[in-house]
mmCIF file of C-alpha atoms in Angstrom:
data_model
loop_
_atom_site.group_PDB
_atom_site.id
_atom_site.type_symbol
_atom_site.label_atom_id
_atom_site.label_comp_id
_atom_site.label_asym_id
_atom_site.label_seq_id
_atom_site.Cartn_x
_atom_site.Cartn_y
_atom_site.Cartn_z
ATOM 1 C CA UNK A 1 -27.945 -4.365 0.243
ATOM 2 C CA UNK A 2 -26.785 -2.093 -2.767
ATOM 3 C CA UNK A 3 -28.415 0.831 -1.269
ATOM 4 C CA UNK A 4 -26.693 0.066 1.765
ATOM 5 C CA UNK A 5 -23.205 -0.445 0.409
ATOM 6 C CA UNK A 6 -22.839 2.317 -2.049
ATOM 7 C CA UNK A 7 -23.522 4.782 1.273
ATOM 8 C CA UNK A 8 -20.579 3.237 3.242
ATOM 9 C CA UNK A 9 -17.500 5.300 3.374
ATOM 10 C CA UNK A 10 -15.278 2.717 5.248
ATOM 11 C CA UNK A 11 -14.962 -0.974 5.095
ATOM 12 C CA UNK A 12 -13.565 -2.929 8.018
ATOM 13 C CA UNK A 13 -12.215 -6.602 8.506
ATOM 14 C CA UNK A 14 -13.095 -8.577 11.417
ATOM 15 C CA UNK A 15 -11.644 -11.414 13.218
ATOM 16 C CA UNK A 16 -14.872 -13.026 12.857
ATOM 17 C CA UNK A 17 -14.886 -12.992 9.131
ATOM 18 C CA UNK A 18 -17.514 -10.195 8.528
ATOM 19 C CA UNK A 19 -16.693 -7.691 5.945
ATOM 20 C CA UNK A 20 -18.362 -4.319 7.930
ATOM 21 C CA UNK A 21 -19.084 -1.324 6.093
ATOM 22 C CA UNK A 22 -20.157 1.891 7.829
ATOM 23 C CA UNK A 23 -21.268 5.541 6.778
ATOM 24 C CA UNK A 24 -20.279 7.943 8.919
ATOM 25 C CA UNK A 25 -22.690 10.653 7.198
ATOM 26 C CA UNK A 26 -25.877 8.139 8.165
ATOM 27 C CA UNK A 27 -24.477 6.848 11.229
ATOM 28 C CA UNK A 28 -24.979 3.635 10.351
ATOM 29 C CA UNK A 29 -22.829 -0.005 9.855
ATOM 30 C CA UNK A 30 -23.658 -3.092 7.840
ATOM 31 C CA UNK A 31 -22.450 -6.523 8.068
ATOM 32 C CA UNK A 32 -21.985 -7.998 4.598
ATOM 33 C CA UNK A 33 -20.987 -12.121 5.150
ATOM 34 C CA UNK A 34 -23.023 -15.352 4.887
ATOM 35 C CA UNK A 35 -23.525 -15.811 8.427
ATOM 36 C CA UNK A 36 -24.994 -19.658 7.789
ATOM 37 C CA UNK A 37 -21.338 -20.649 6.568
ATOM 38 C CA UNK A 38 -19.467 -18.215 8.824
ATOM 39 C CA UNK A 39 -16.235 -19.736 10.302
ATOM 40 C CA UNK A 40 -13.050 -18.986 12.243
ATOM 41 C CA UNK A 41 -10.846 -19.625 9.140
ATOM 42 C CA UNK A 42 -12.606 -16.943 7.437
ATOM 43 C CA UNK A 43 -10.911 -14.232 9.221
ATOM 44 C CA UNK A 44 -10.381 -11.177 7.179
ATOM 45 C CA UNK A 45 -6.585 -10.490 7.137
ATOM 46 C CA UNK A 46 -6.316 -7.873 4.233
ATOM 47 C CA UNK A 47 -8.405 -5.413 2.192
ATOM 48 C CA UNK A 48 -7.977 -3.860 -0.743
ATOM 49 C CA UNK A 49 -9.402 -1.972 -3.776
ATOM 50 C CA UNK A 50 -10.255 -3.995 -6.817
ATOM 51 C CA UNK A 51 -10.268 -1.290 -9.278
ATOM 52 C CA UNK A 52 -9.143 2.547 -9.216
ATOM 53 C CA UNK A 53 -12.873 3.540 -9.365
ATOM 54 C CA UNK A 54 -13.440 1.906 -6.265
ATOM 55 C CA UNK A 55 -16.535 -0.422 -7.137
ATOM 56 C CA UNK A 56 -14.662 -3.719 -5.680
ATOM 57 C CA UNK A 57 -13.448 -4.610 -2.509
ATOM 58 C CA UNK A 58 -10.855 -7.329 -2.036
ATOM 59 C CA UNK A 59 -11.172 -9.398 0.879
ATOM 60 C CA UNK A 60 -8.316 -11.616 1.985
ATOM 61 C CA UNK A 61 -9.098 -14.358 4.358
ATOM 62 C CA UNK A 62 -7.159 -16.850 6.541
ATOM 63 C CA UNK A 63 -8.125 -19.900 4.572
ATOM 64 C CA UNK A 64 -6.573 -18.822 1.424
ATOM 65 C CA UNK A 65 -9.567 -17.278 -0.405
ATOM 66 C CA UNK A 66 -9.663 -13.808 -1.809
ATOM 67 C CA UNK A 67 -13.098 -12.544 -2.416
ATOM 68 C CA UNK A 68 -14.922 -9.326 -4.544
ATOM 69 C CA UNK A 69 -17.388 -7.549 -2.936
ATOM 70 C CA UNK A 70 -19.083 -5.285 -5.258
ATOM 71 C CA UNK A 71 -19.905 -1.792 -3.821
ATOM 72 C CA UNK A 72 -22.490 -1.083 -6.172
ATOM 73 C CA UNK A 73 -24.651 -4.444 -6.192
ATOM 74 C CA UNK A 74 -23.796 -5.008 -2.438
ATOM 75 C CA UNK A 75 -22.732 -8.793 -3.134
ATOM 76 C CA UNK A 76 -19.712 -11.162 -3.210
ATOM 77 C CA UNK A 77 -19.299 -11.446 -6.782
ATOM 78 C CA UNK A 78 -16.424 -13.590 -6.770
ATOM 79 C CA UNK A 79 -14.050 -16.150 -4.920
ATOM 80 C CA UNK A 80 -10.668 -17.216 -5.612
ATOM 81 C CA UNK A 81 -8.603 -19.954 -3.929
ATOM 82 C CA UNK A 82 -5.319 -17.826 -3.684
ATOM 83 C CA UNK A 83 -3.099 -20.040 -1.439
ATOM 84 C CA UNK A 84 -3.628 -22.495 1.654
ATOM 85 C CA UNK A 85 -3.736 -21.900 5.216
ATOM 86 C CA UNK A 86 -0.859 -23.654 6.102
ATOM 87 C CA UNK A 87 0.972 -21.199 3.894
ATOM 88 C CA UNK A 88 0.234 -18.263 6.366
ATOM 89 C CA UNK A 89 -1.979 -15.375 6.154
ATOM 90 C CA UNK A 90 -2.177 -13.200 3.630
ATOM 91 C CA UNK A 91 0.402 -9.872 4.223
ATOM 92 C CA UNK A 92 -0.994 -7.864 1.214
ATOM 93 C CA UNK A 93 -3.377 -7.846 -1.809
ATOM 94 C CA UNK A 94 -2.709 -5.647 -5.130
ATOM 95 C CA UNK A 95 -4.264 -5.524 -8.839
ATOM 96 C CA UNK A 96 -2.783 -4.414 -11.930
ATOM 97 C CA UNK A 97 -4.432 -3.580 -15.498
ATOM 98 C CA UNK A 98 -4.664 -7.727 -15.940
ATOM 99 C CA UNK A 99 -3.680 -9.237 -12.544
ATOM 100 C CA UNK A 100 -4.134 -9.889 -8.844
ATOM 101 C CA UNK A 101 -0.978 -9.632 -6.519
ATOM 102 C CA UNK A 102 -0.986 -11.888 -3.075
ATOM 103 C CA UNK A 103 1.830 -12.269 -0.805
ATOM 104 C CA UNK A 104 1.681 -14.603 2.347
ATOM 105 C CA UNK A 105 3.478 -14.870 5.638
ATOM 106 C CA UNK A 106 5.982 -17.574 3.936
ATOM 107 C CA UNK A 107 7.149 -15.080 1.694
ATOM 108 C CA UNK A 108 5.319 -16.450 -1.553
ATOM 109 C CA UNK A 109 4.402 -13.618 -3.505
ATOM 110 C CA UNK A 110 2.219 -14.565 -6.436
ATOM 111 C CA UNK A 111 0.995 -12.729 -9.836
ATOM 112 C CA UNK A 112 -2.497 -14.090 -10.980
ATOM 113 C CA UNK A 113 -3.051 -13.250 -14.379
ATOM 114 C CA UNK A 114 -6.566 -12.995 -15.613
ATOM 115 C CA UNK A 115 -7.650 -15.484 -18.287
ATOM 116 C CA UNK A 116 -4.258 -17.720 -17.372
ATOM 117 C CA UNK A 117 -3.500 -20.486 -15.233
ATOM 118 C CA UNK A 118 0.057 -19.735 -15.358
ATOM 119 C CA UNK A 119 0.992 -17.667 -12.176
ATOM 120 C CA UNK A 120 4.497 -15.781 -11.694
ATOM 121 C CA UNK A 121 5.997 -16.829 -8.122
ATOM 122 C CA UNK A 122 8.496 -14.897 -6.440
ATOM 123 C CA UNK A 123 10.559 -15.877 -3.060
ATOM 124 C CA UNK A 124 10.490 -12.740 -0.922
ATOM 125 C CA UNK A 125 12.174 -14.397 2.081
ATOM 126 C CA UNK A 126 10.362 -15.643 5.240
ATOM 127 C CA UNK A 127 8.287 -14.046 7.876
ATOM 128 C CA UNK A 128 7.141 -11.122 5.595
ATOM 129 C CA UNK A 129 4.682 -8.963 7.826
ATOM 130 C CA UNK A 130 3.626 -6.761 4.697
ATOM 131 C CA UNK A 131 3.328 -6.482 1.183
ATOM 132 C CA UNK A 132 2.876 -2.952 -0.214
ATOM 133 C CA UNK A 133 2.055 -1.680 -4.162
ATOM 134 C CA UNK A 134 3.711 1.502 -5.261
ATOM 135 C CA UNK A 135 0.611 3.544 -6.588
ATOM 136 C CA UNK A 136 2.946 5.784 -9.100
ATOM 137 C CA UNK A 137 4.292 2.568 -10.566
ATOM 138 C CA UNK A 138 1.699 -0.237 -10.162
ATOM 139 C CA UNK A 139 4.147 -3.084 -11.475
ATOM 140 C CA UNK A 140 6.417 -2.385 -7.997
ATOM 141 C CA UNK A 141 5.920 -3.756 -4.833
ATOM 142 C CA UNK A 142 7.738 -3.778 -1.611
ATOM 143 C CA UNK A 143 7.983 -6.460 1.041
ATOM 144 C CA UNK A 144 9.533 -6.724 4.309
ATOM 145 C CA UNK A 145 9.218 -8.812 7.415
ATOM 146 C CA UNK A 146 11.043 -10.042 10.608
ATOM 147 C CA UNK A 147 14.981 -10.415 9.990
ATOM 148 C CA UNK A 148 13.618 -9.804 6.258
ATOM 149 C CA UNK A 149 15.043 -6.359 4.938
ATOM 150 C CA UNK A 150 12.912 -4.104 2.890
ATOM 151 C CA UNK A 151 13.048 -5.361 -0.647
ATOM 152 C CA UNK A 152 11.303 -3.759 -3.442
ATOM 153 C CA UNK A 153 10.412 -5.809 -6.818
ATOM 154 C CA UNK A 154 9.641 -5.259 -10.277
ATOM 155 C CA UNK A 155 6.928 -7.888 -11.281
ATOM 156 C CA UNK A 156 8.104 -7.288 -14.903
ATOM 157 C CA UNK A 157 11.411 -8.618 -14.042
ATOM 158 C CA UNK A 158 10.905 -10.804 -11.115
ATOM 159 C CA UNK A 159 13.985 -12.748 -11.018
ATOM 160 C CA UNK A 160 15.818 -10.212 -8.367
ATOM 161 C CA UNK A 161 14.706 -7.166 -6.386
ATOM 162 C CA UNK A 162 15.497 -3.883 -7.731
ATOM 163 C CA UNK A 163 16.098 -2.526 -4.328
ATOM 164 C CA UNK A 164 17.490 -4.281 -1.285
ATOM 165 C CA UNK A 165 18.221 -2.531 2.069
ATOM 166 C CA UNK A 166 21.109 -2.748 4.037
ATOM 167 C CA UNK A 167 20.765 -3.073 7.789
ATOM 168 C CA UNK A 168 21.793 -0.065 9.811
ATOM 169 C CA UNK A 169 25.098 -0.192 11.622
ATOM 170 C CA UNK A 170 26.148 -1.935 15.098
ATOM 171 C CA UNK A 171 24.892 -0.126 18.126
ATOM 172 C CA UNK A 172 27.414 1.587 20.749
ATOM 173 C CA UNK A 173 28.079 -2.022 21.867
ATOM 174 C CA UNK A 174 29.043 -3.155 18.621
ATOM 175 C CA UNK A 175 26.107 -5.564 18.224
ATOM 176 C CA UNK A 176 24.108 -6.056 15.261
ATOM 177 C CA UNK A 177 20.752 -4.604 15.271
ATOM 178 C CA UNK A 178 17.847 -6.809 14.353
ATOM 179 C CA UNK A 179 15.414 -5.921 11.792
ATOM 180 C CA UNK A 180 11.614 -6.326 11.785
ATOM 181 C CA UNK A 181 9.510 -4.495 8.938
ATOM 182 C CA UNK A 182 5.756 -4.332 10.030
ATOM 183 C CA UNK A 183 4.759 -1.955 7.508
ATOM 184 C CA UNK A 184 5.717 0.279 4.498
ATOM 185 C CA UNK A 185 4.364 2.904 2.065
ATOM 186 C CA UNK A 186 5.769 4.604 -1.056
ATOM 187 C CA UNK A 187 5.615 8.263 -0.979
ATOM 188 C CA UNK A 188 4.049 9.458 -4.202
ATOM 189 C CA UNK A 189 5.924 11.153 -6.976
ATOM 190 C CA UNK A 190 9.305 9.857 -5.513
ATOM 191 C CA UNK A 191 11.344 6.843 -5.125
ATOM 192 C CA UNK A 192 11.393 7.145 -1.236
ATOM 193 C CA UNK A 193 9.863 4.434 0.728
ATOM 194 C CA UNK A 194 8.583 4.957 4.620
ATOM 195 C CA UNK A 195 8.863 2.002 7.178
ATOM 196 C CA UNK A 196 7.898 1.400 10.320
ATOM 197 C CA UNK A 197 9.711 -1.824 12.528
ATOM 198 C CA UNK A 198 8.966 -4.099 15.471
ATOM 199 C CA UNK A 199 11.554 -2.095 17.729
ATOM 200 C CA UNK A 200 9.804 1.562 17.603
ATOM 201 C CA UNK A 201 11.649 3.072 14.636
ATOM 202 C CA UNK A 202 10.404 4.769 11.281
ATOM 203 C CA UNK A 203 12.809 4.751 8.666
ATOM 204 C CA UNK A 204 12.908 6.496 5.545
ATOM 205 C CA UNK A 205 14.927 5.107 2.408
ATOM 206 C CA UNK A 206 15.527 6.345 -0.739
ATOM 207 C CA UNK A 207 16.617 3.666 -3.846
ATOM 208 C CA UNK A 208 17.635 6.441 -6.038
ATOM 209 C CA UNK A 209 20.439 7.468 -3.740
ATOM 210 C CA UNK A 210 23.827 5.577 -3.443
ATOM 211 C CA UNK A 211 23.259 4.405 -0.208
ATOM 212 C CA UNK A 212 21.012 1.405 0.895
ATOM 213 C CA UNK A 213 20.825 2.376 4.648
ATOM 214 C CA UNK A 214 18.081 4.528 5.609
ATOM 215 C CA UNK A 215 18.165 8.195 4.948
ATOM 216 C CA UNK A 216 16.141 8.988 8.007
ATOM 217 C CA UNK A 217 15.469 7.353 11.392
ATOM 218 C CA UNK A 218 13.103 8.472 14.015
ATOM 219 C CA UNK A 219 11.964 6.439 16.852
ATOM 220 C CA UNK A 220 8.426 6.946 18.728
ATOM 221 C CA UNK A 221 7.270 5.226 21.838
ATOM 222 C CA UNK A 222 8.516 1.926 23.394
ATOM 223 C CA UNK A 223 6.261 -0.563 21.706
ATOM 224 C CA UNK A 224 6.228 -2.238 18.384
ATOM 225 C CA UNK A 225 4.984 -0.305 15.606
ATOM 226 C CA UNK A 226 2.199 -2.095 13.632
ATOM 227 C CA UNK A 227 0.964 0.260 10.965
ATOM 228 C CA UNK A 228 1.531 3.583 8.961
ATOM 229 C CA UNK A 229 -0.181 5.813 6.573
ATOM 230 C CA UNK A 230 0.763 8.919 4.840
ATOM 231 C CA UNK A 231 -1.524 11.879 4.998
ATOM 232 C CA UNK A 232 -2.358 13.816 1.958
ATOM 233 C CA UNK A 233 0.348 16.641 2.681
ATOM 234 C CA UNK A 234 3.146 14.116 2.546
ATOM 235 C CA UNK A 235 5.418 15.721 4.802
ATOM 236 C CA UNK A 236 4.465 13.613 7.611
ATOM 237 C CA UNK A 237 3.730 10.092 8.789
ATOM 238 C CA UNK A 238 0.915 8.652 11.190
ATOM 239 C CA UNK A 239 2.026 5.581 12.982
ATOM 240 C CA UNK A 240 0.372 3.074 15.464
ATOM 241 C CA UNK A 241 1.687 0.535 18.036
ATOM 242 C CA UNK A 242 0.418 -2.195 19.787
ATOM 243 C CA UNK A 243 -0.408 -0.521 22.914
ATOM 244 C CA UNK A 244 -2.775 1.989 21.255
ATOM 245 C CA UNK A 245 -0.528 4.548 20.713
ATOM 246 C CA UNK A 246 -1.119 6.942 17.377
ATOM 247 C CA UNK A 247 1.442 9.945 16.498
ATOM 248 C CA UNK A 248 2.199 12.112 13.898
ATOM 249 C CA UNK A 249 5.984 12.159 12.781
ATOM 250 C CA UNK A 250 7.461 14.956 10.923
ATOM 251 C CA UNK A 251 9.498 13.389 7.896
ATOM 252 C CA UNK A 252 11.747 16.247 7.356
ATOM 253 C CA UNK A 253 13.177 16.214 11.048
ATOM 254 C CA UNK A 254 12.265 13.149 12.281
ATOM 255 C CA UNK A 255 9.918 14.734 15.070
ATOM 256 C CA UNK A 256 7.002 13.774 16.746
ATOM 257 C CA UNK A 257 4.597 16.755 15.902
ATOM 258 C CA UNK A 258 1.905 15.111 18.234
ATOM 259 C CA UNK A 259 -0.380 12.054 19.483
ATOM 260 C CA UNK A 260 -3.832 10.974 18.707
ATOM 261 C CA UNK A 261 -5.758 9.864 21.794
ATOM 262 C CA UNK A 262 -8.530 7.590 22.846
ATOM 263 C CA UNK A 263 -7.666 4.060 22.073
ATOM 264 C CA UNK A 264 -7.412 1.323 24.509
ATOM 265 C CA UNK A 265 -5.887 -1.227 22.289
ATOM 266 C CA UNK A 266 -3.289 -2.449 19.996
ATOM 267 C CA UNK A 267 -3.578 -0.509 16.377
ATOM 268 C CA UNK A 268 -4.145 -2.959 13.581
ATOM 269 C CA UNK A 269 -5.258 -0.725 10.645
ATOM 270 C CA UNK A 270 -4.479 2.277 9.994
ATOM 271 C CA UNK A 271 -5.316 4.708 6.839
ATOM 272 C CA UNK A 272 -5.132 8.055 6.049
ATOM 273 C CA UNK A 273 -7.294 9.970 3.645
ATOM 274 C CA UNK A 274 -6.409 10.627 0.006
ATOM 275 C CA UNK A 275 -7.265 14.264 0.167
ATOM 276 C CA UNK A 276 -8.535 15.250 3.311
ATOM 277 C CA UNK A 277 -6.560 15.745 6.767
ATOM 278 C CA UNK A 278 -8.304 12.469 8.218
ATOM 279 C CA UNK A 279 -6.929 8.833 9.521
ATOM 280 C CA UNK A 280 -9.238 6.233 10.363
ATOM 281 C CA UNK A 281 -7.748 3.418 12.735
ATOM 282 C CA UNK A 282 -8.961 0.105 14.362
ATOM 283 C CA UNK A 283 -7.669 -2.468 16.564
ATOM 284 C CA UNK A 284 -8.419 -4.772 19.468
ATOM 285 C CA UNK A 285 -10.493 -2.523 21.267
ATOM 286 C CA UNK A 286 -13.445 -3.200 18.519
ATOM 287 C CA UNK A 287 -13.402 0.575 17.594
ATOM 288 C CA UNK A 288 -13.398 2.286 14.567
ATOM 289 C CA UNK A 289 -12.110 5.865 15.301
ATOM 290 C CA UNK A 290 -11.505 8.961 12.638
ATOM 291 C CA UNK A 291 -9.274 11.667 14.300
ATOM 292 C CA UNK A 292 -8.641 15.087 12.476
ATOM 293 C CA UNK A 293 -4.880 15.517 11.448
ATOM 294 C CA UNK A 294 -5.397 19.592 11.623
ATOM 295 C CA UNK A 295 -6.178 19.710 15.537
ATOM 296 C CA UNK A 296 -5.777 15.966 16.398
ATOM 297 C CA UNK A 297 -9.412 15.443 17.480
ATOM 298 C CA UNK A 298 -11.728 12.495 17.629
ATOM 299 C CA UNK A 299 -14.275 12.932 14.931
ATOM 300 C CA UNK A 300 -16.053 9.565 15.095
ATOM 301 C CA UNK A 301 -16.177 6.569 17.101
ATOM 302 C CA UNK A 302 -18.177 3.439 16.223
ATOM 303 C CA UNK A 303 -18.211 0.330 18.071
ATOM 304 C CA UNK A 304 -18.362 -2.468 15.943
ATOM 305 C CA UNK A 305 -18.473 -5.616 18.346
ATOM 306 C CA UNK A 306 -15.681 -7.756 16.952
ATOM 307 C CA UNK A 307 -11.975 -7.316 16.921
ATOM 308 C CA UNK A 308 -10.764 -5.616 13.937
ATOM 309 C CA UNK A 309 -7.865 -6.621 11.881
ATOM 310 C CA UNK A 310 -7.672 -3.819 9.091
ATOM 311 C CA UNK A 311 -9.490 -0.621 7.573
ATOM 312 C CA UNK A 312 -10.116 0.688 4.034
ATOM 313 C CA UNK A 313 -11.250 4.217 3.565
ATOM 314 C CA UNK A 314 -12.809 5.314 0.250
ATOM 315 C CA UNK A 315 -11.536 8.422 -1.401
ATOM 316 C CA UNK A 316 -15.019 10.125 -1.145
ATOM 317 C CA UNK A 317 -15.684 13.317 0.921
ATOM 318 C CA UNK A 318 -16.213 12.176 4.425
ATOM 319 C CA UNK A 319 -18.352 14.407 6.853
ATOM 320 C CA UNK A 320 -16.661 16.361 9.304
ATOM 321 C CA UNK A 321 -18.045 16.758 12.763
ATOM 322 C CA UNK A 322 -18.776 20.117 14.104
ATOM 323 C CA UNK A 323 -17.344 19.201 17.609
ATOM 324 C CA UNK A 324 -14.903 16.774 18.536
ATOM 325 C CA UNK A 325 -16.402 13.576 20.290
ATOM 326 C CA UNK A 326 -15.908 13.468 24.140
ATOM 327 C CA UNK A 327 -15.948 10.068 24.491
ATOM 328 C CA UNK A 328 -19.423 8.755 24.093
ATOM 329 C CA UNK A 329 -19.835 6.292 21.456
ATOM 330 C CA UNK A 330 -21.691 7.836 18.542
ATOM 331 C CA UNK A 331 -25.259 5.934 18.373
ATOM 332 C CA UNK A 332 -24.701 3.749 15.125
ATOM 333 C CA UNK A 333 -27.298 1.579 13.749
ATOM 334 C CA UNK A 334 -26.217 -2.085 12.593
ATOM 335 C CA UNK A 335 -27.892 -4.061 10.409
ATOM 336 C CA UNK A 336 -27.237 -7.590 9.709
ATOM 337 C CA UNK A 337 -25.413 -8.012 13.012
ATOM 338 C CA UNK A 338 -23.764 -10.991 14.458
ATOM 339 C CA UNK A 339 -26.033 -13.792 16.015
ATOM 340 C CA UNK A 340 -26.926 -13.014 19.604
ATOM 341 C CA UNK A 341 -29.290 -16.416 19.703
ATOM 342 C CA UNK A 342 -26.783 -17.284 23.042
ATOM 343 C CA UNK A 343 -27.620 -14.631 24.648
ATOM 344 C CA UNK A 344 -31.254 -14.361 23.786
ATOM 345 C CA UNK A 345 -31.595 -18.174 25.435
ATOM 346 C CA UNK A 346 -29.687 -17.478 28.468
ATOM 347 C CA UNK A 347 -31.976 -17.406 31.747
ATOM 348 C CA UNK A 348 -32.686 -13.680 33.356
ATOM 349 C CA UNK A 349 -31.252 -13.602 36.832
ATOM 350 C CA UNK A 350 -33.244 -11.151 39.057
ATOM 351 C CA UNK A 351 -30.825 -9.035 41.110
ATOM 352 C CA UNK A 352 -33.391 -9.246 44.170
ATOM 353 C CA UNK A 353 -33.354 -12.614 44.273
ATOM 354 C CA UNK A 354 -29.766 -13.135 44.396
ATOM 355 C CA UNK A 355 -29.196 -10.561 47.093
ATOM 356 C CA UNK A 356 -32.132 -12.111 49.259
ATOM 357 C CA UNK A 357 -30.031 -15.757 48.711
ATOM 358 C CA UNK A 358 -27.008 -14.339 49.455
ATOM 359 C CA UNK A 359 -28.355 -12.558 52.688
ATOM 360 C CA UNK A 360 -30.165 -15.686 53.760
ATOM 361 C CA UNK A 361 -26.462 -17.810 53.353
ATOM 362 C CA UNK A 362 -24.892 -15.190 55.355
ATOM 363 C CA UNK A 363 -27.664 -15.236 58.016
ATOM 364 C CA UNK A 364 -27.000 -19.279 58.313
ATOM 365 C CA UNK A 365 -23.164 -18.594 58.524
ATOM 366 C CA UNK A 366 -23.746 -16.165 61.305
ATOM 367 C CA UNK A 367 -26.309 -18.807 63.209
ATOM 368 C CA UNK A 368 -23.705 -21.684 63.246
ATOM 369 C CA UNK A 369 -20.921 -19.251 64.327
ATOM 370 C CA UNK A 370 -23.128 -18.081 67.455
ATOM 371 C CA UNK A 371 -24.146 -21.643 68.292
ATOM 372 C CA UNK A 372 -20.013 -22.560 68.027
ATOM 373 C CA UNK A 373 -19.547 -19.930 70.361
ATOM 374 C CA UNK A 374 -22.234 -21.112 72.927
ATOM 375 C CA UNK A 375 -21.033 -24.587 73.294
ATOM 376 C CA UNK A 376 -17.640 -23.250 74.097
ATOM 377 C CA UNK A 377 -18.845 -21.279 76.657
ATOM 378 C CA UNK A 378 -20.789 -24.154 78.458
ATOM 379 C CA UNK A 379 -17.425 -26.340 78.201
#
């Protein structure tokens, strides 16, 4: 299993609780889980790197456990109980030099320090949809949700947030504009934060500026946005919505640069490669797709059998296809697959026998109708 995990460049979490590793260069996919104790409450909510060298993958499940998967050994090395299922799903995982950071839907943000039973607890408000860490300052995280505006927290001073966004002004009918932060990301080497909302808005906040309202707002489509990610050039953002639409938006002018086609279901996971012009996406249609951001062509398309919740892209170089995928599914050899015993035990139906039985039934019905008509004529 160690050899298999080391070749994986993309990690995907599924609704069935399976951690899937995909090697795009070797066209192989692997399942890493314990099939004997697999259950629905082990559904993977979030994924994250456990260290900066990308040798550990953190897997957050619905039942409140956080598992550590070693990409070098190919096994799960640790399981921690970091919450209860009654507190809601995990909305984010992050690590610092000496602590694990978790956040759930009820707004309970916790810092689990290594070697200590004491935890730092922060109330980030209700209905939290996402928690993200600042890659430049790892002691800072951002939270946001439904009717819960963007907040930035300093974990070393957790009493109050260091930045709290202010809602935009009322609309032209003088009605309050509802808030619904679905995802956010810090722009590296700056204080700015990009968010996407459930009301198809993309907003840019600048905590260094005097105003707490967004300094830029753009719109895409008519459906709720679910995920976003920053490409390597950092002057644009990739967003996805519930109808399987992906778009690249310019952060300088707020305009749509182009759309990425090929998706057939809502987008749940989205991540751009840190150095290459590539973006990986997954969602309800059970496919992992990798698009090129230069010509917006589909580079890889992998069917992974389960509905997918999140994607984690390695910083290692990925192979670009010499030609775009035209719609055919890549032939990916999946090992350690899901149990198909139910299908194997089902009886095979012969199409010819079924057709013959249908013809005989139609002949009987026709004979009955003819007999009825003859009786009517005799009368």
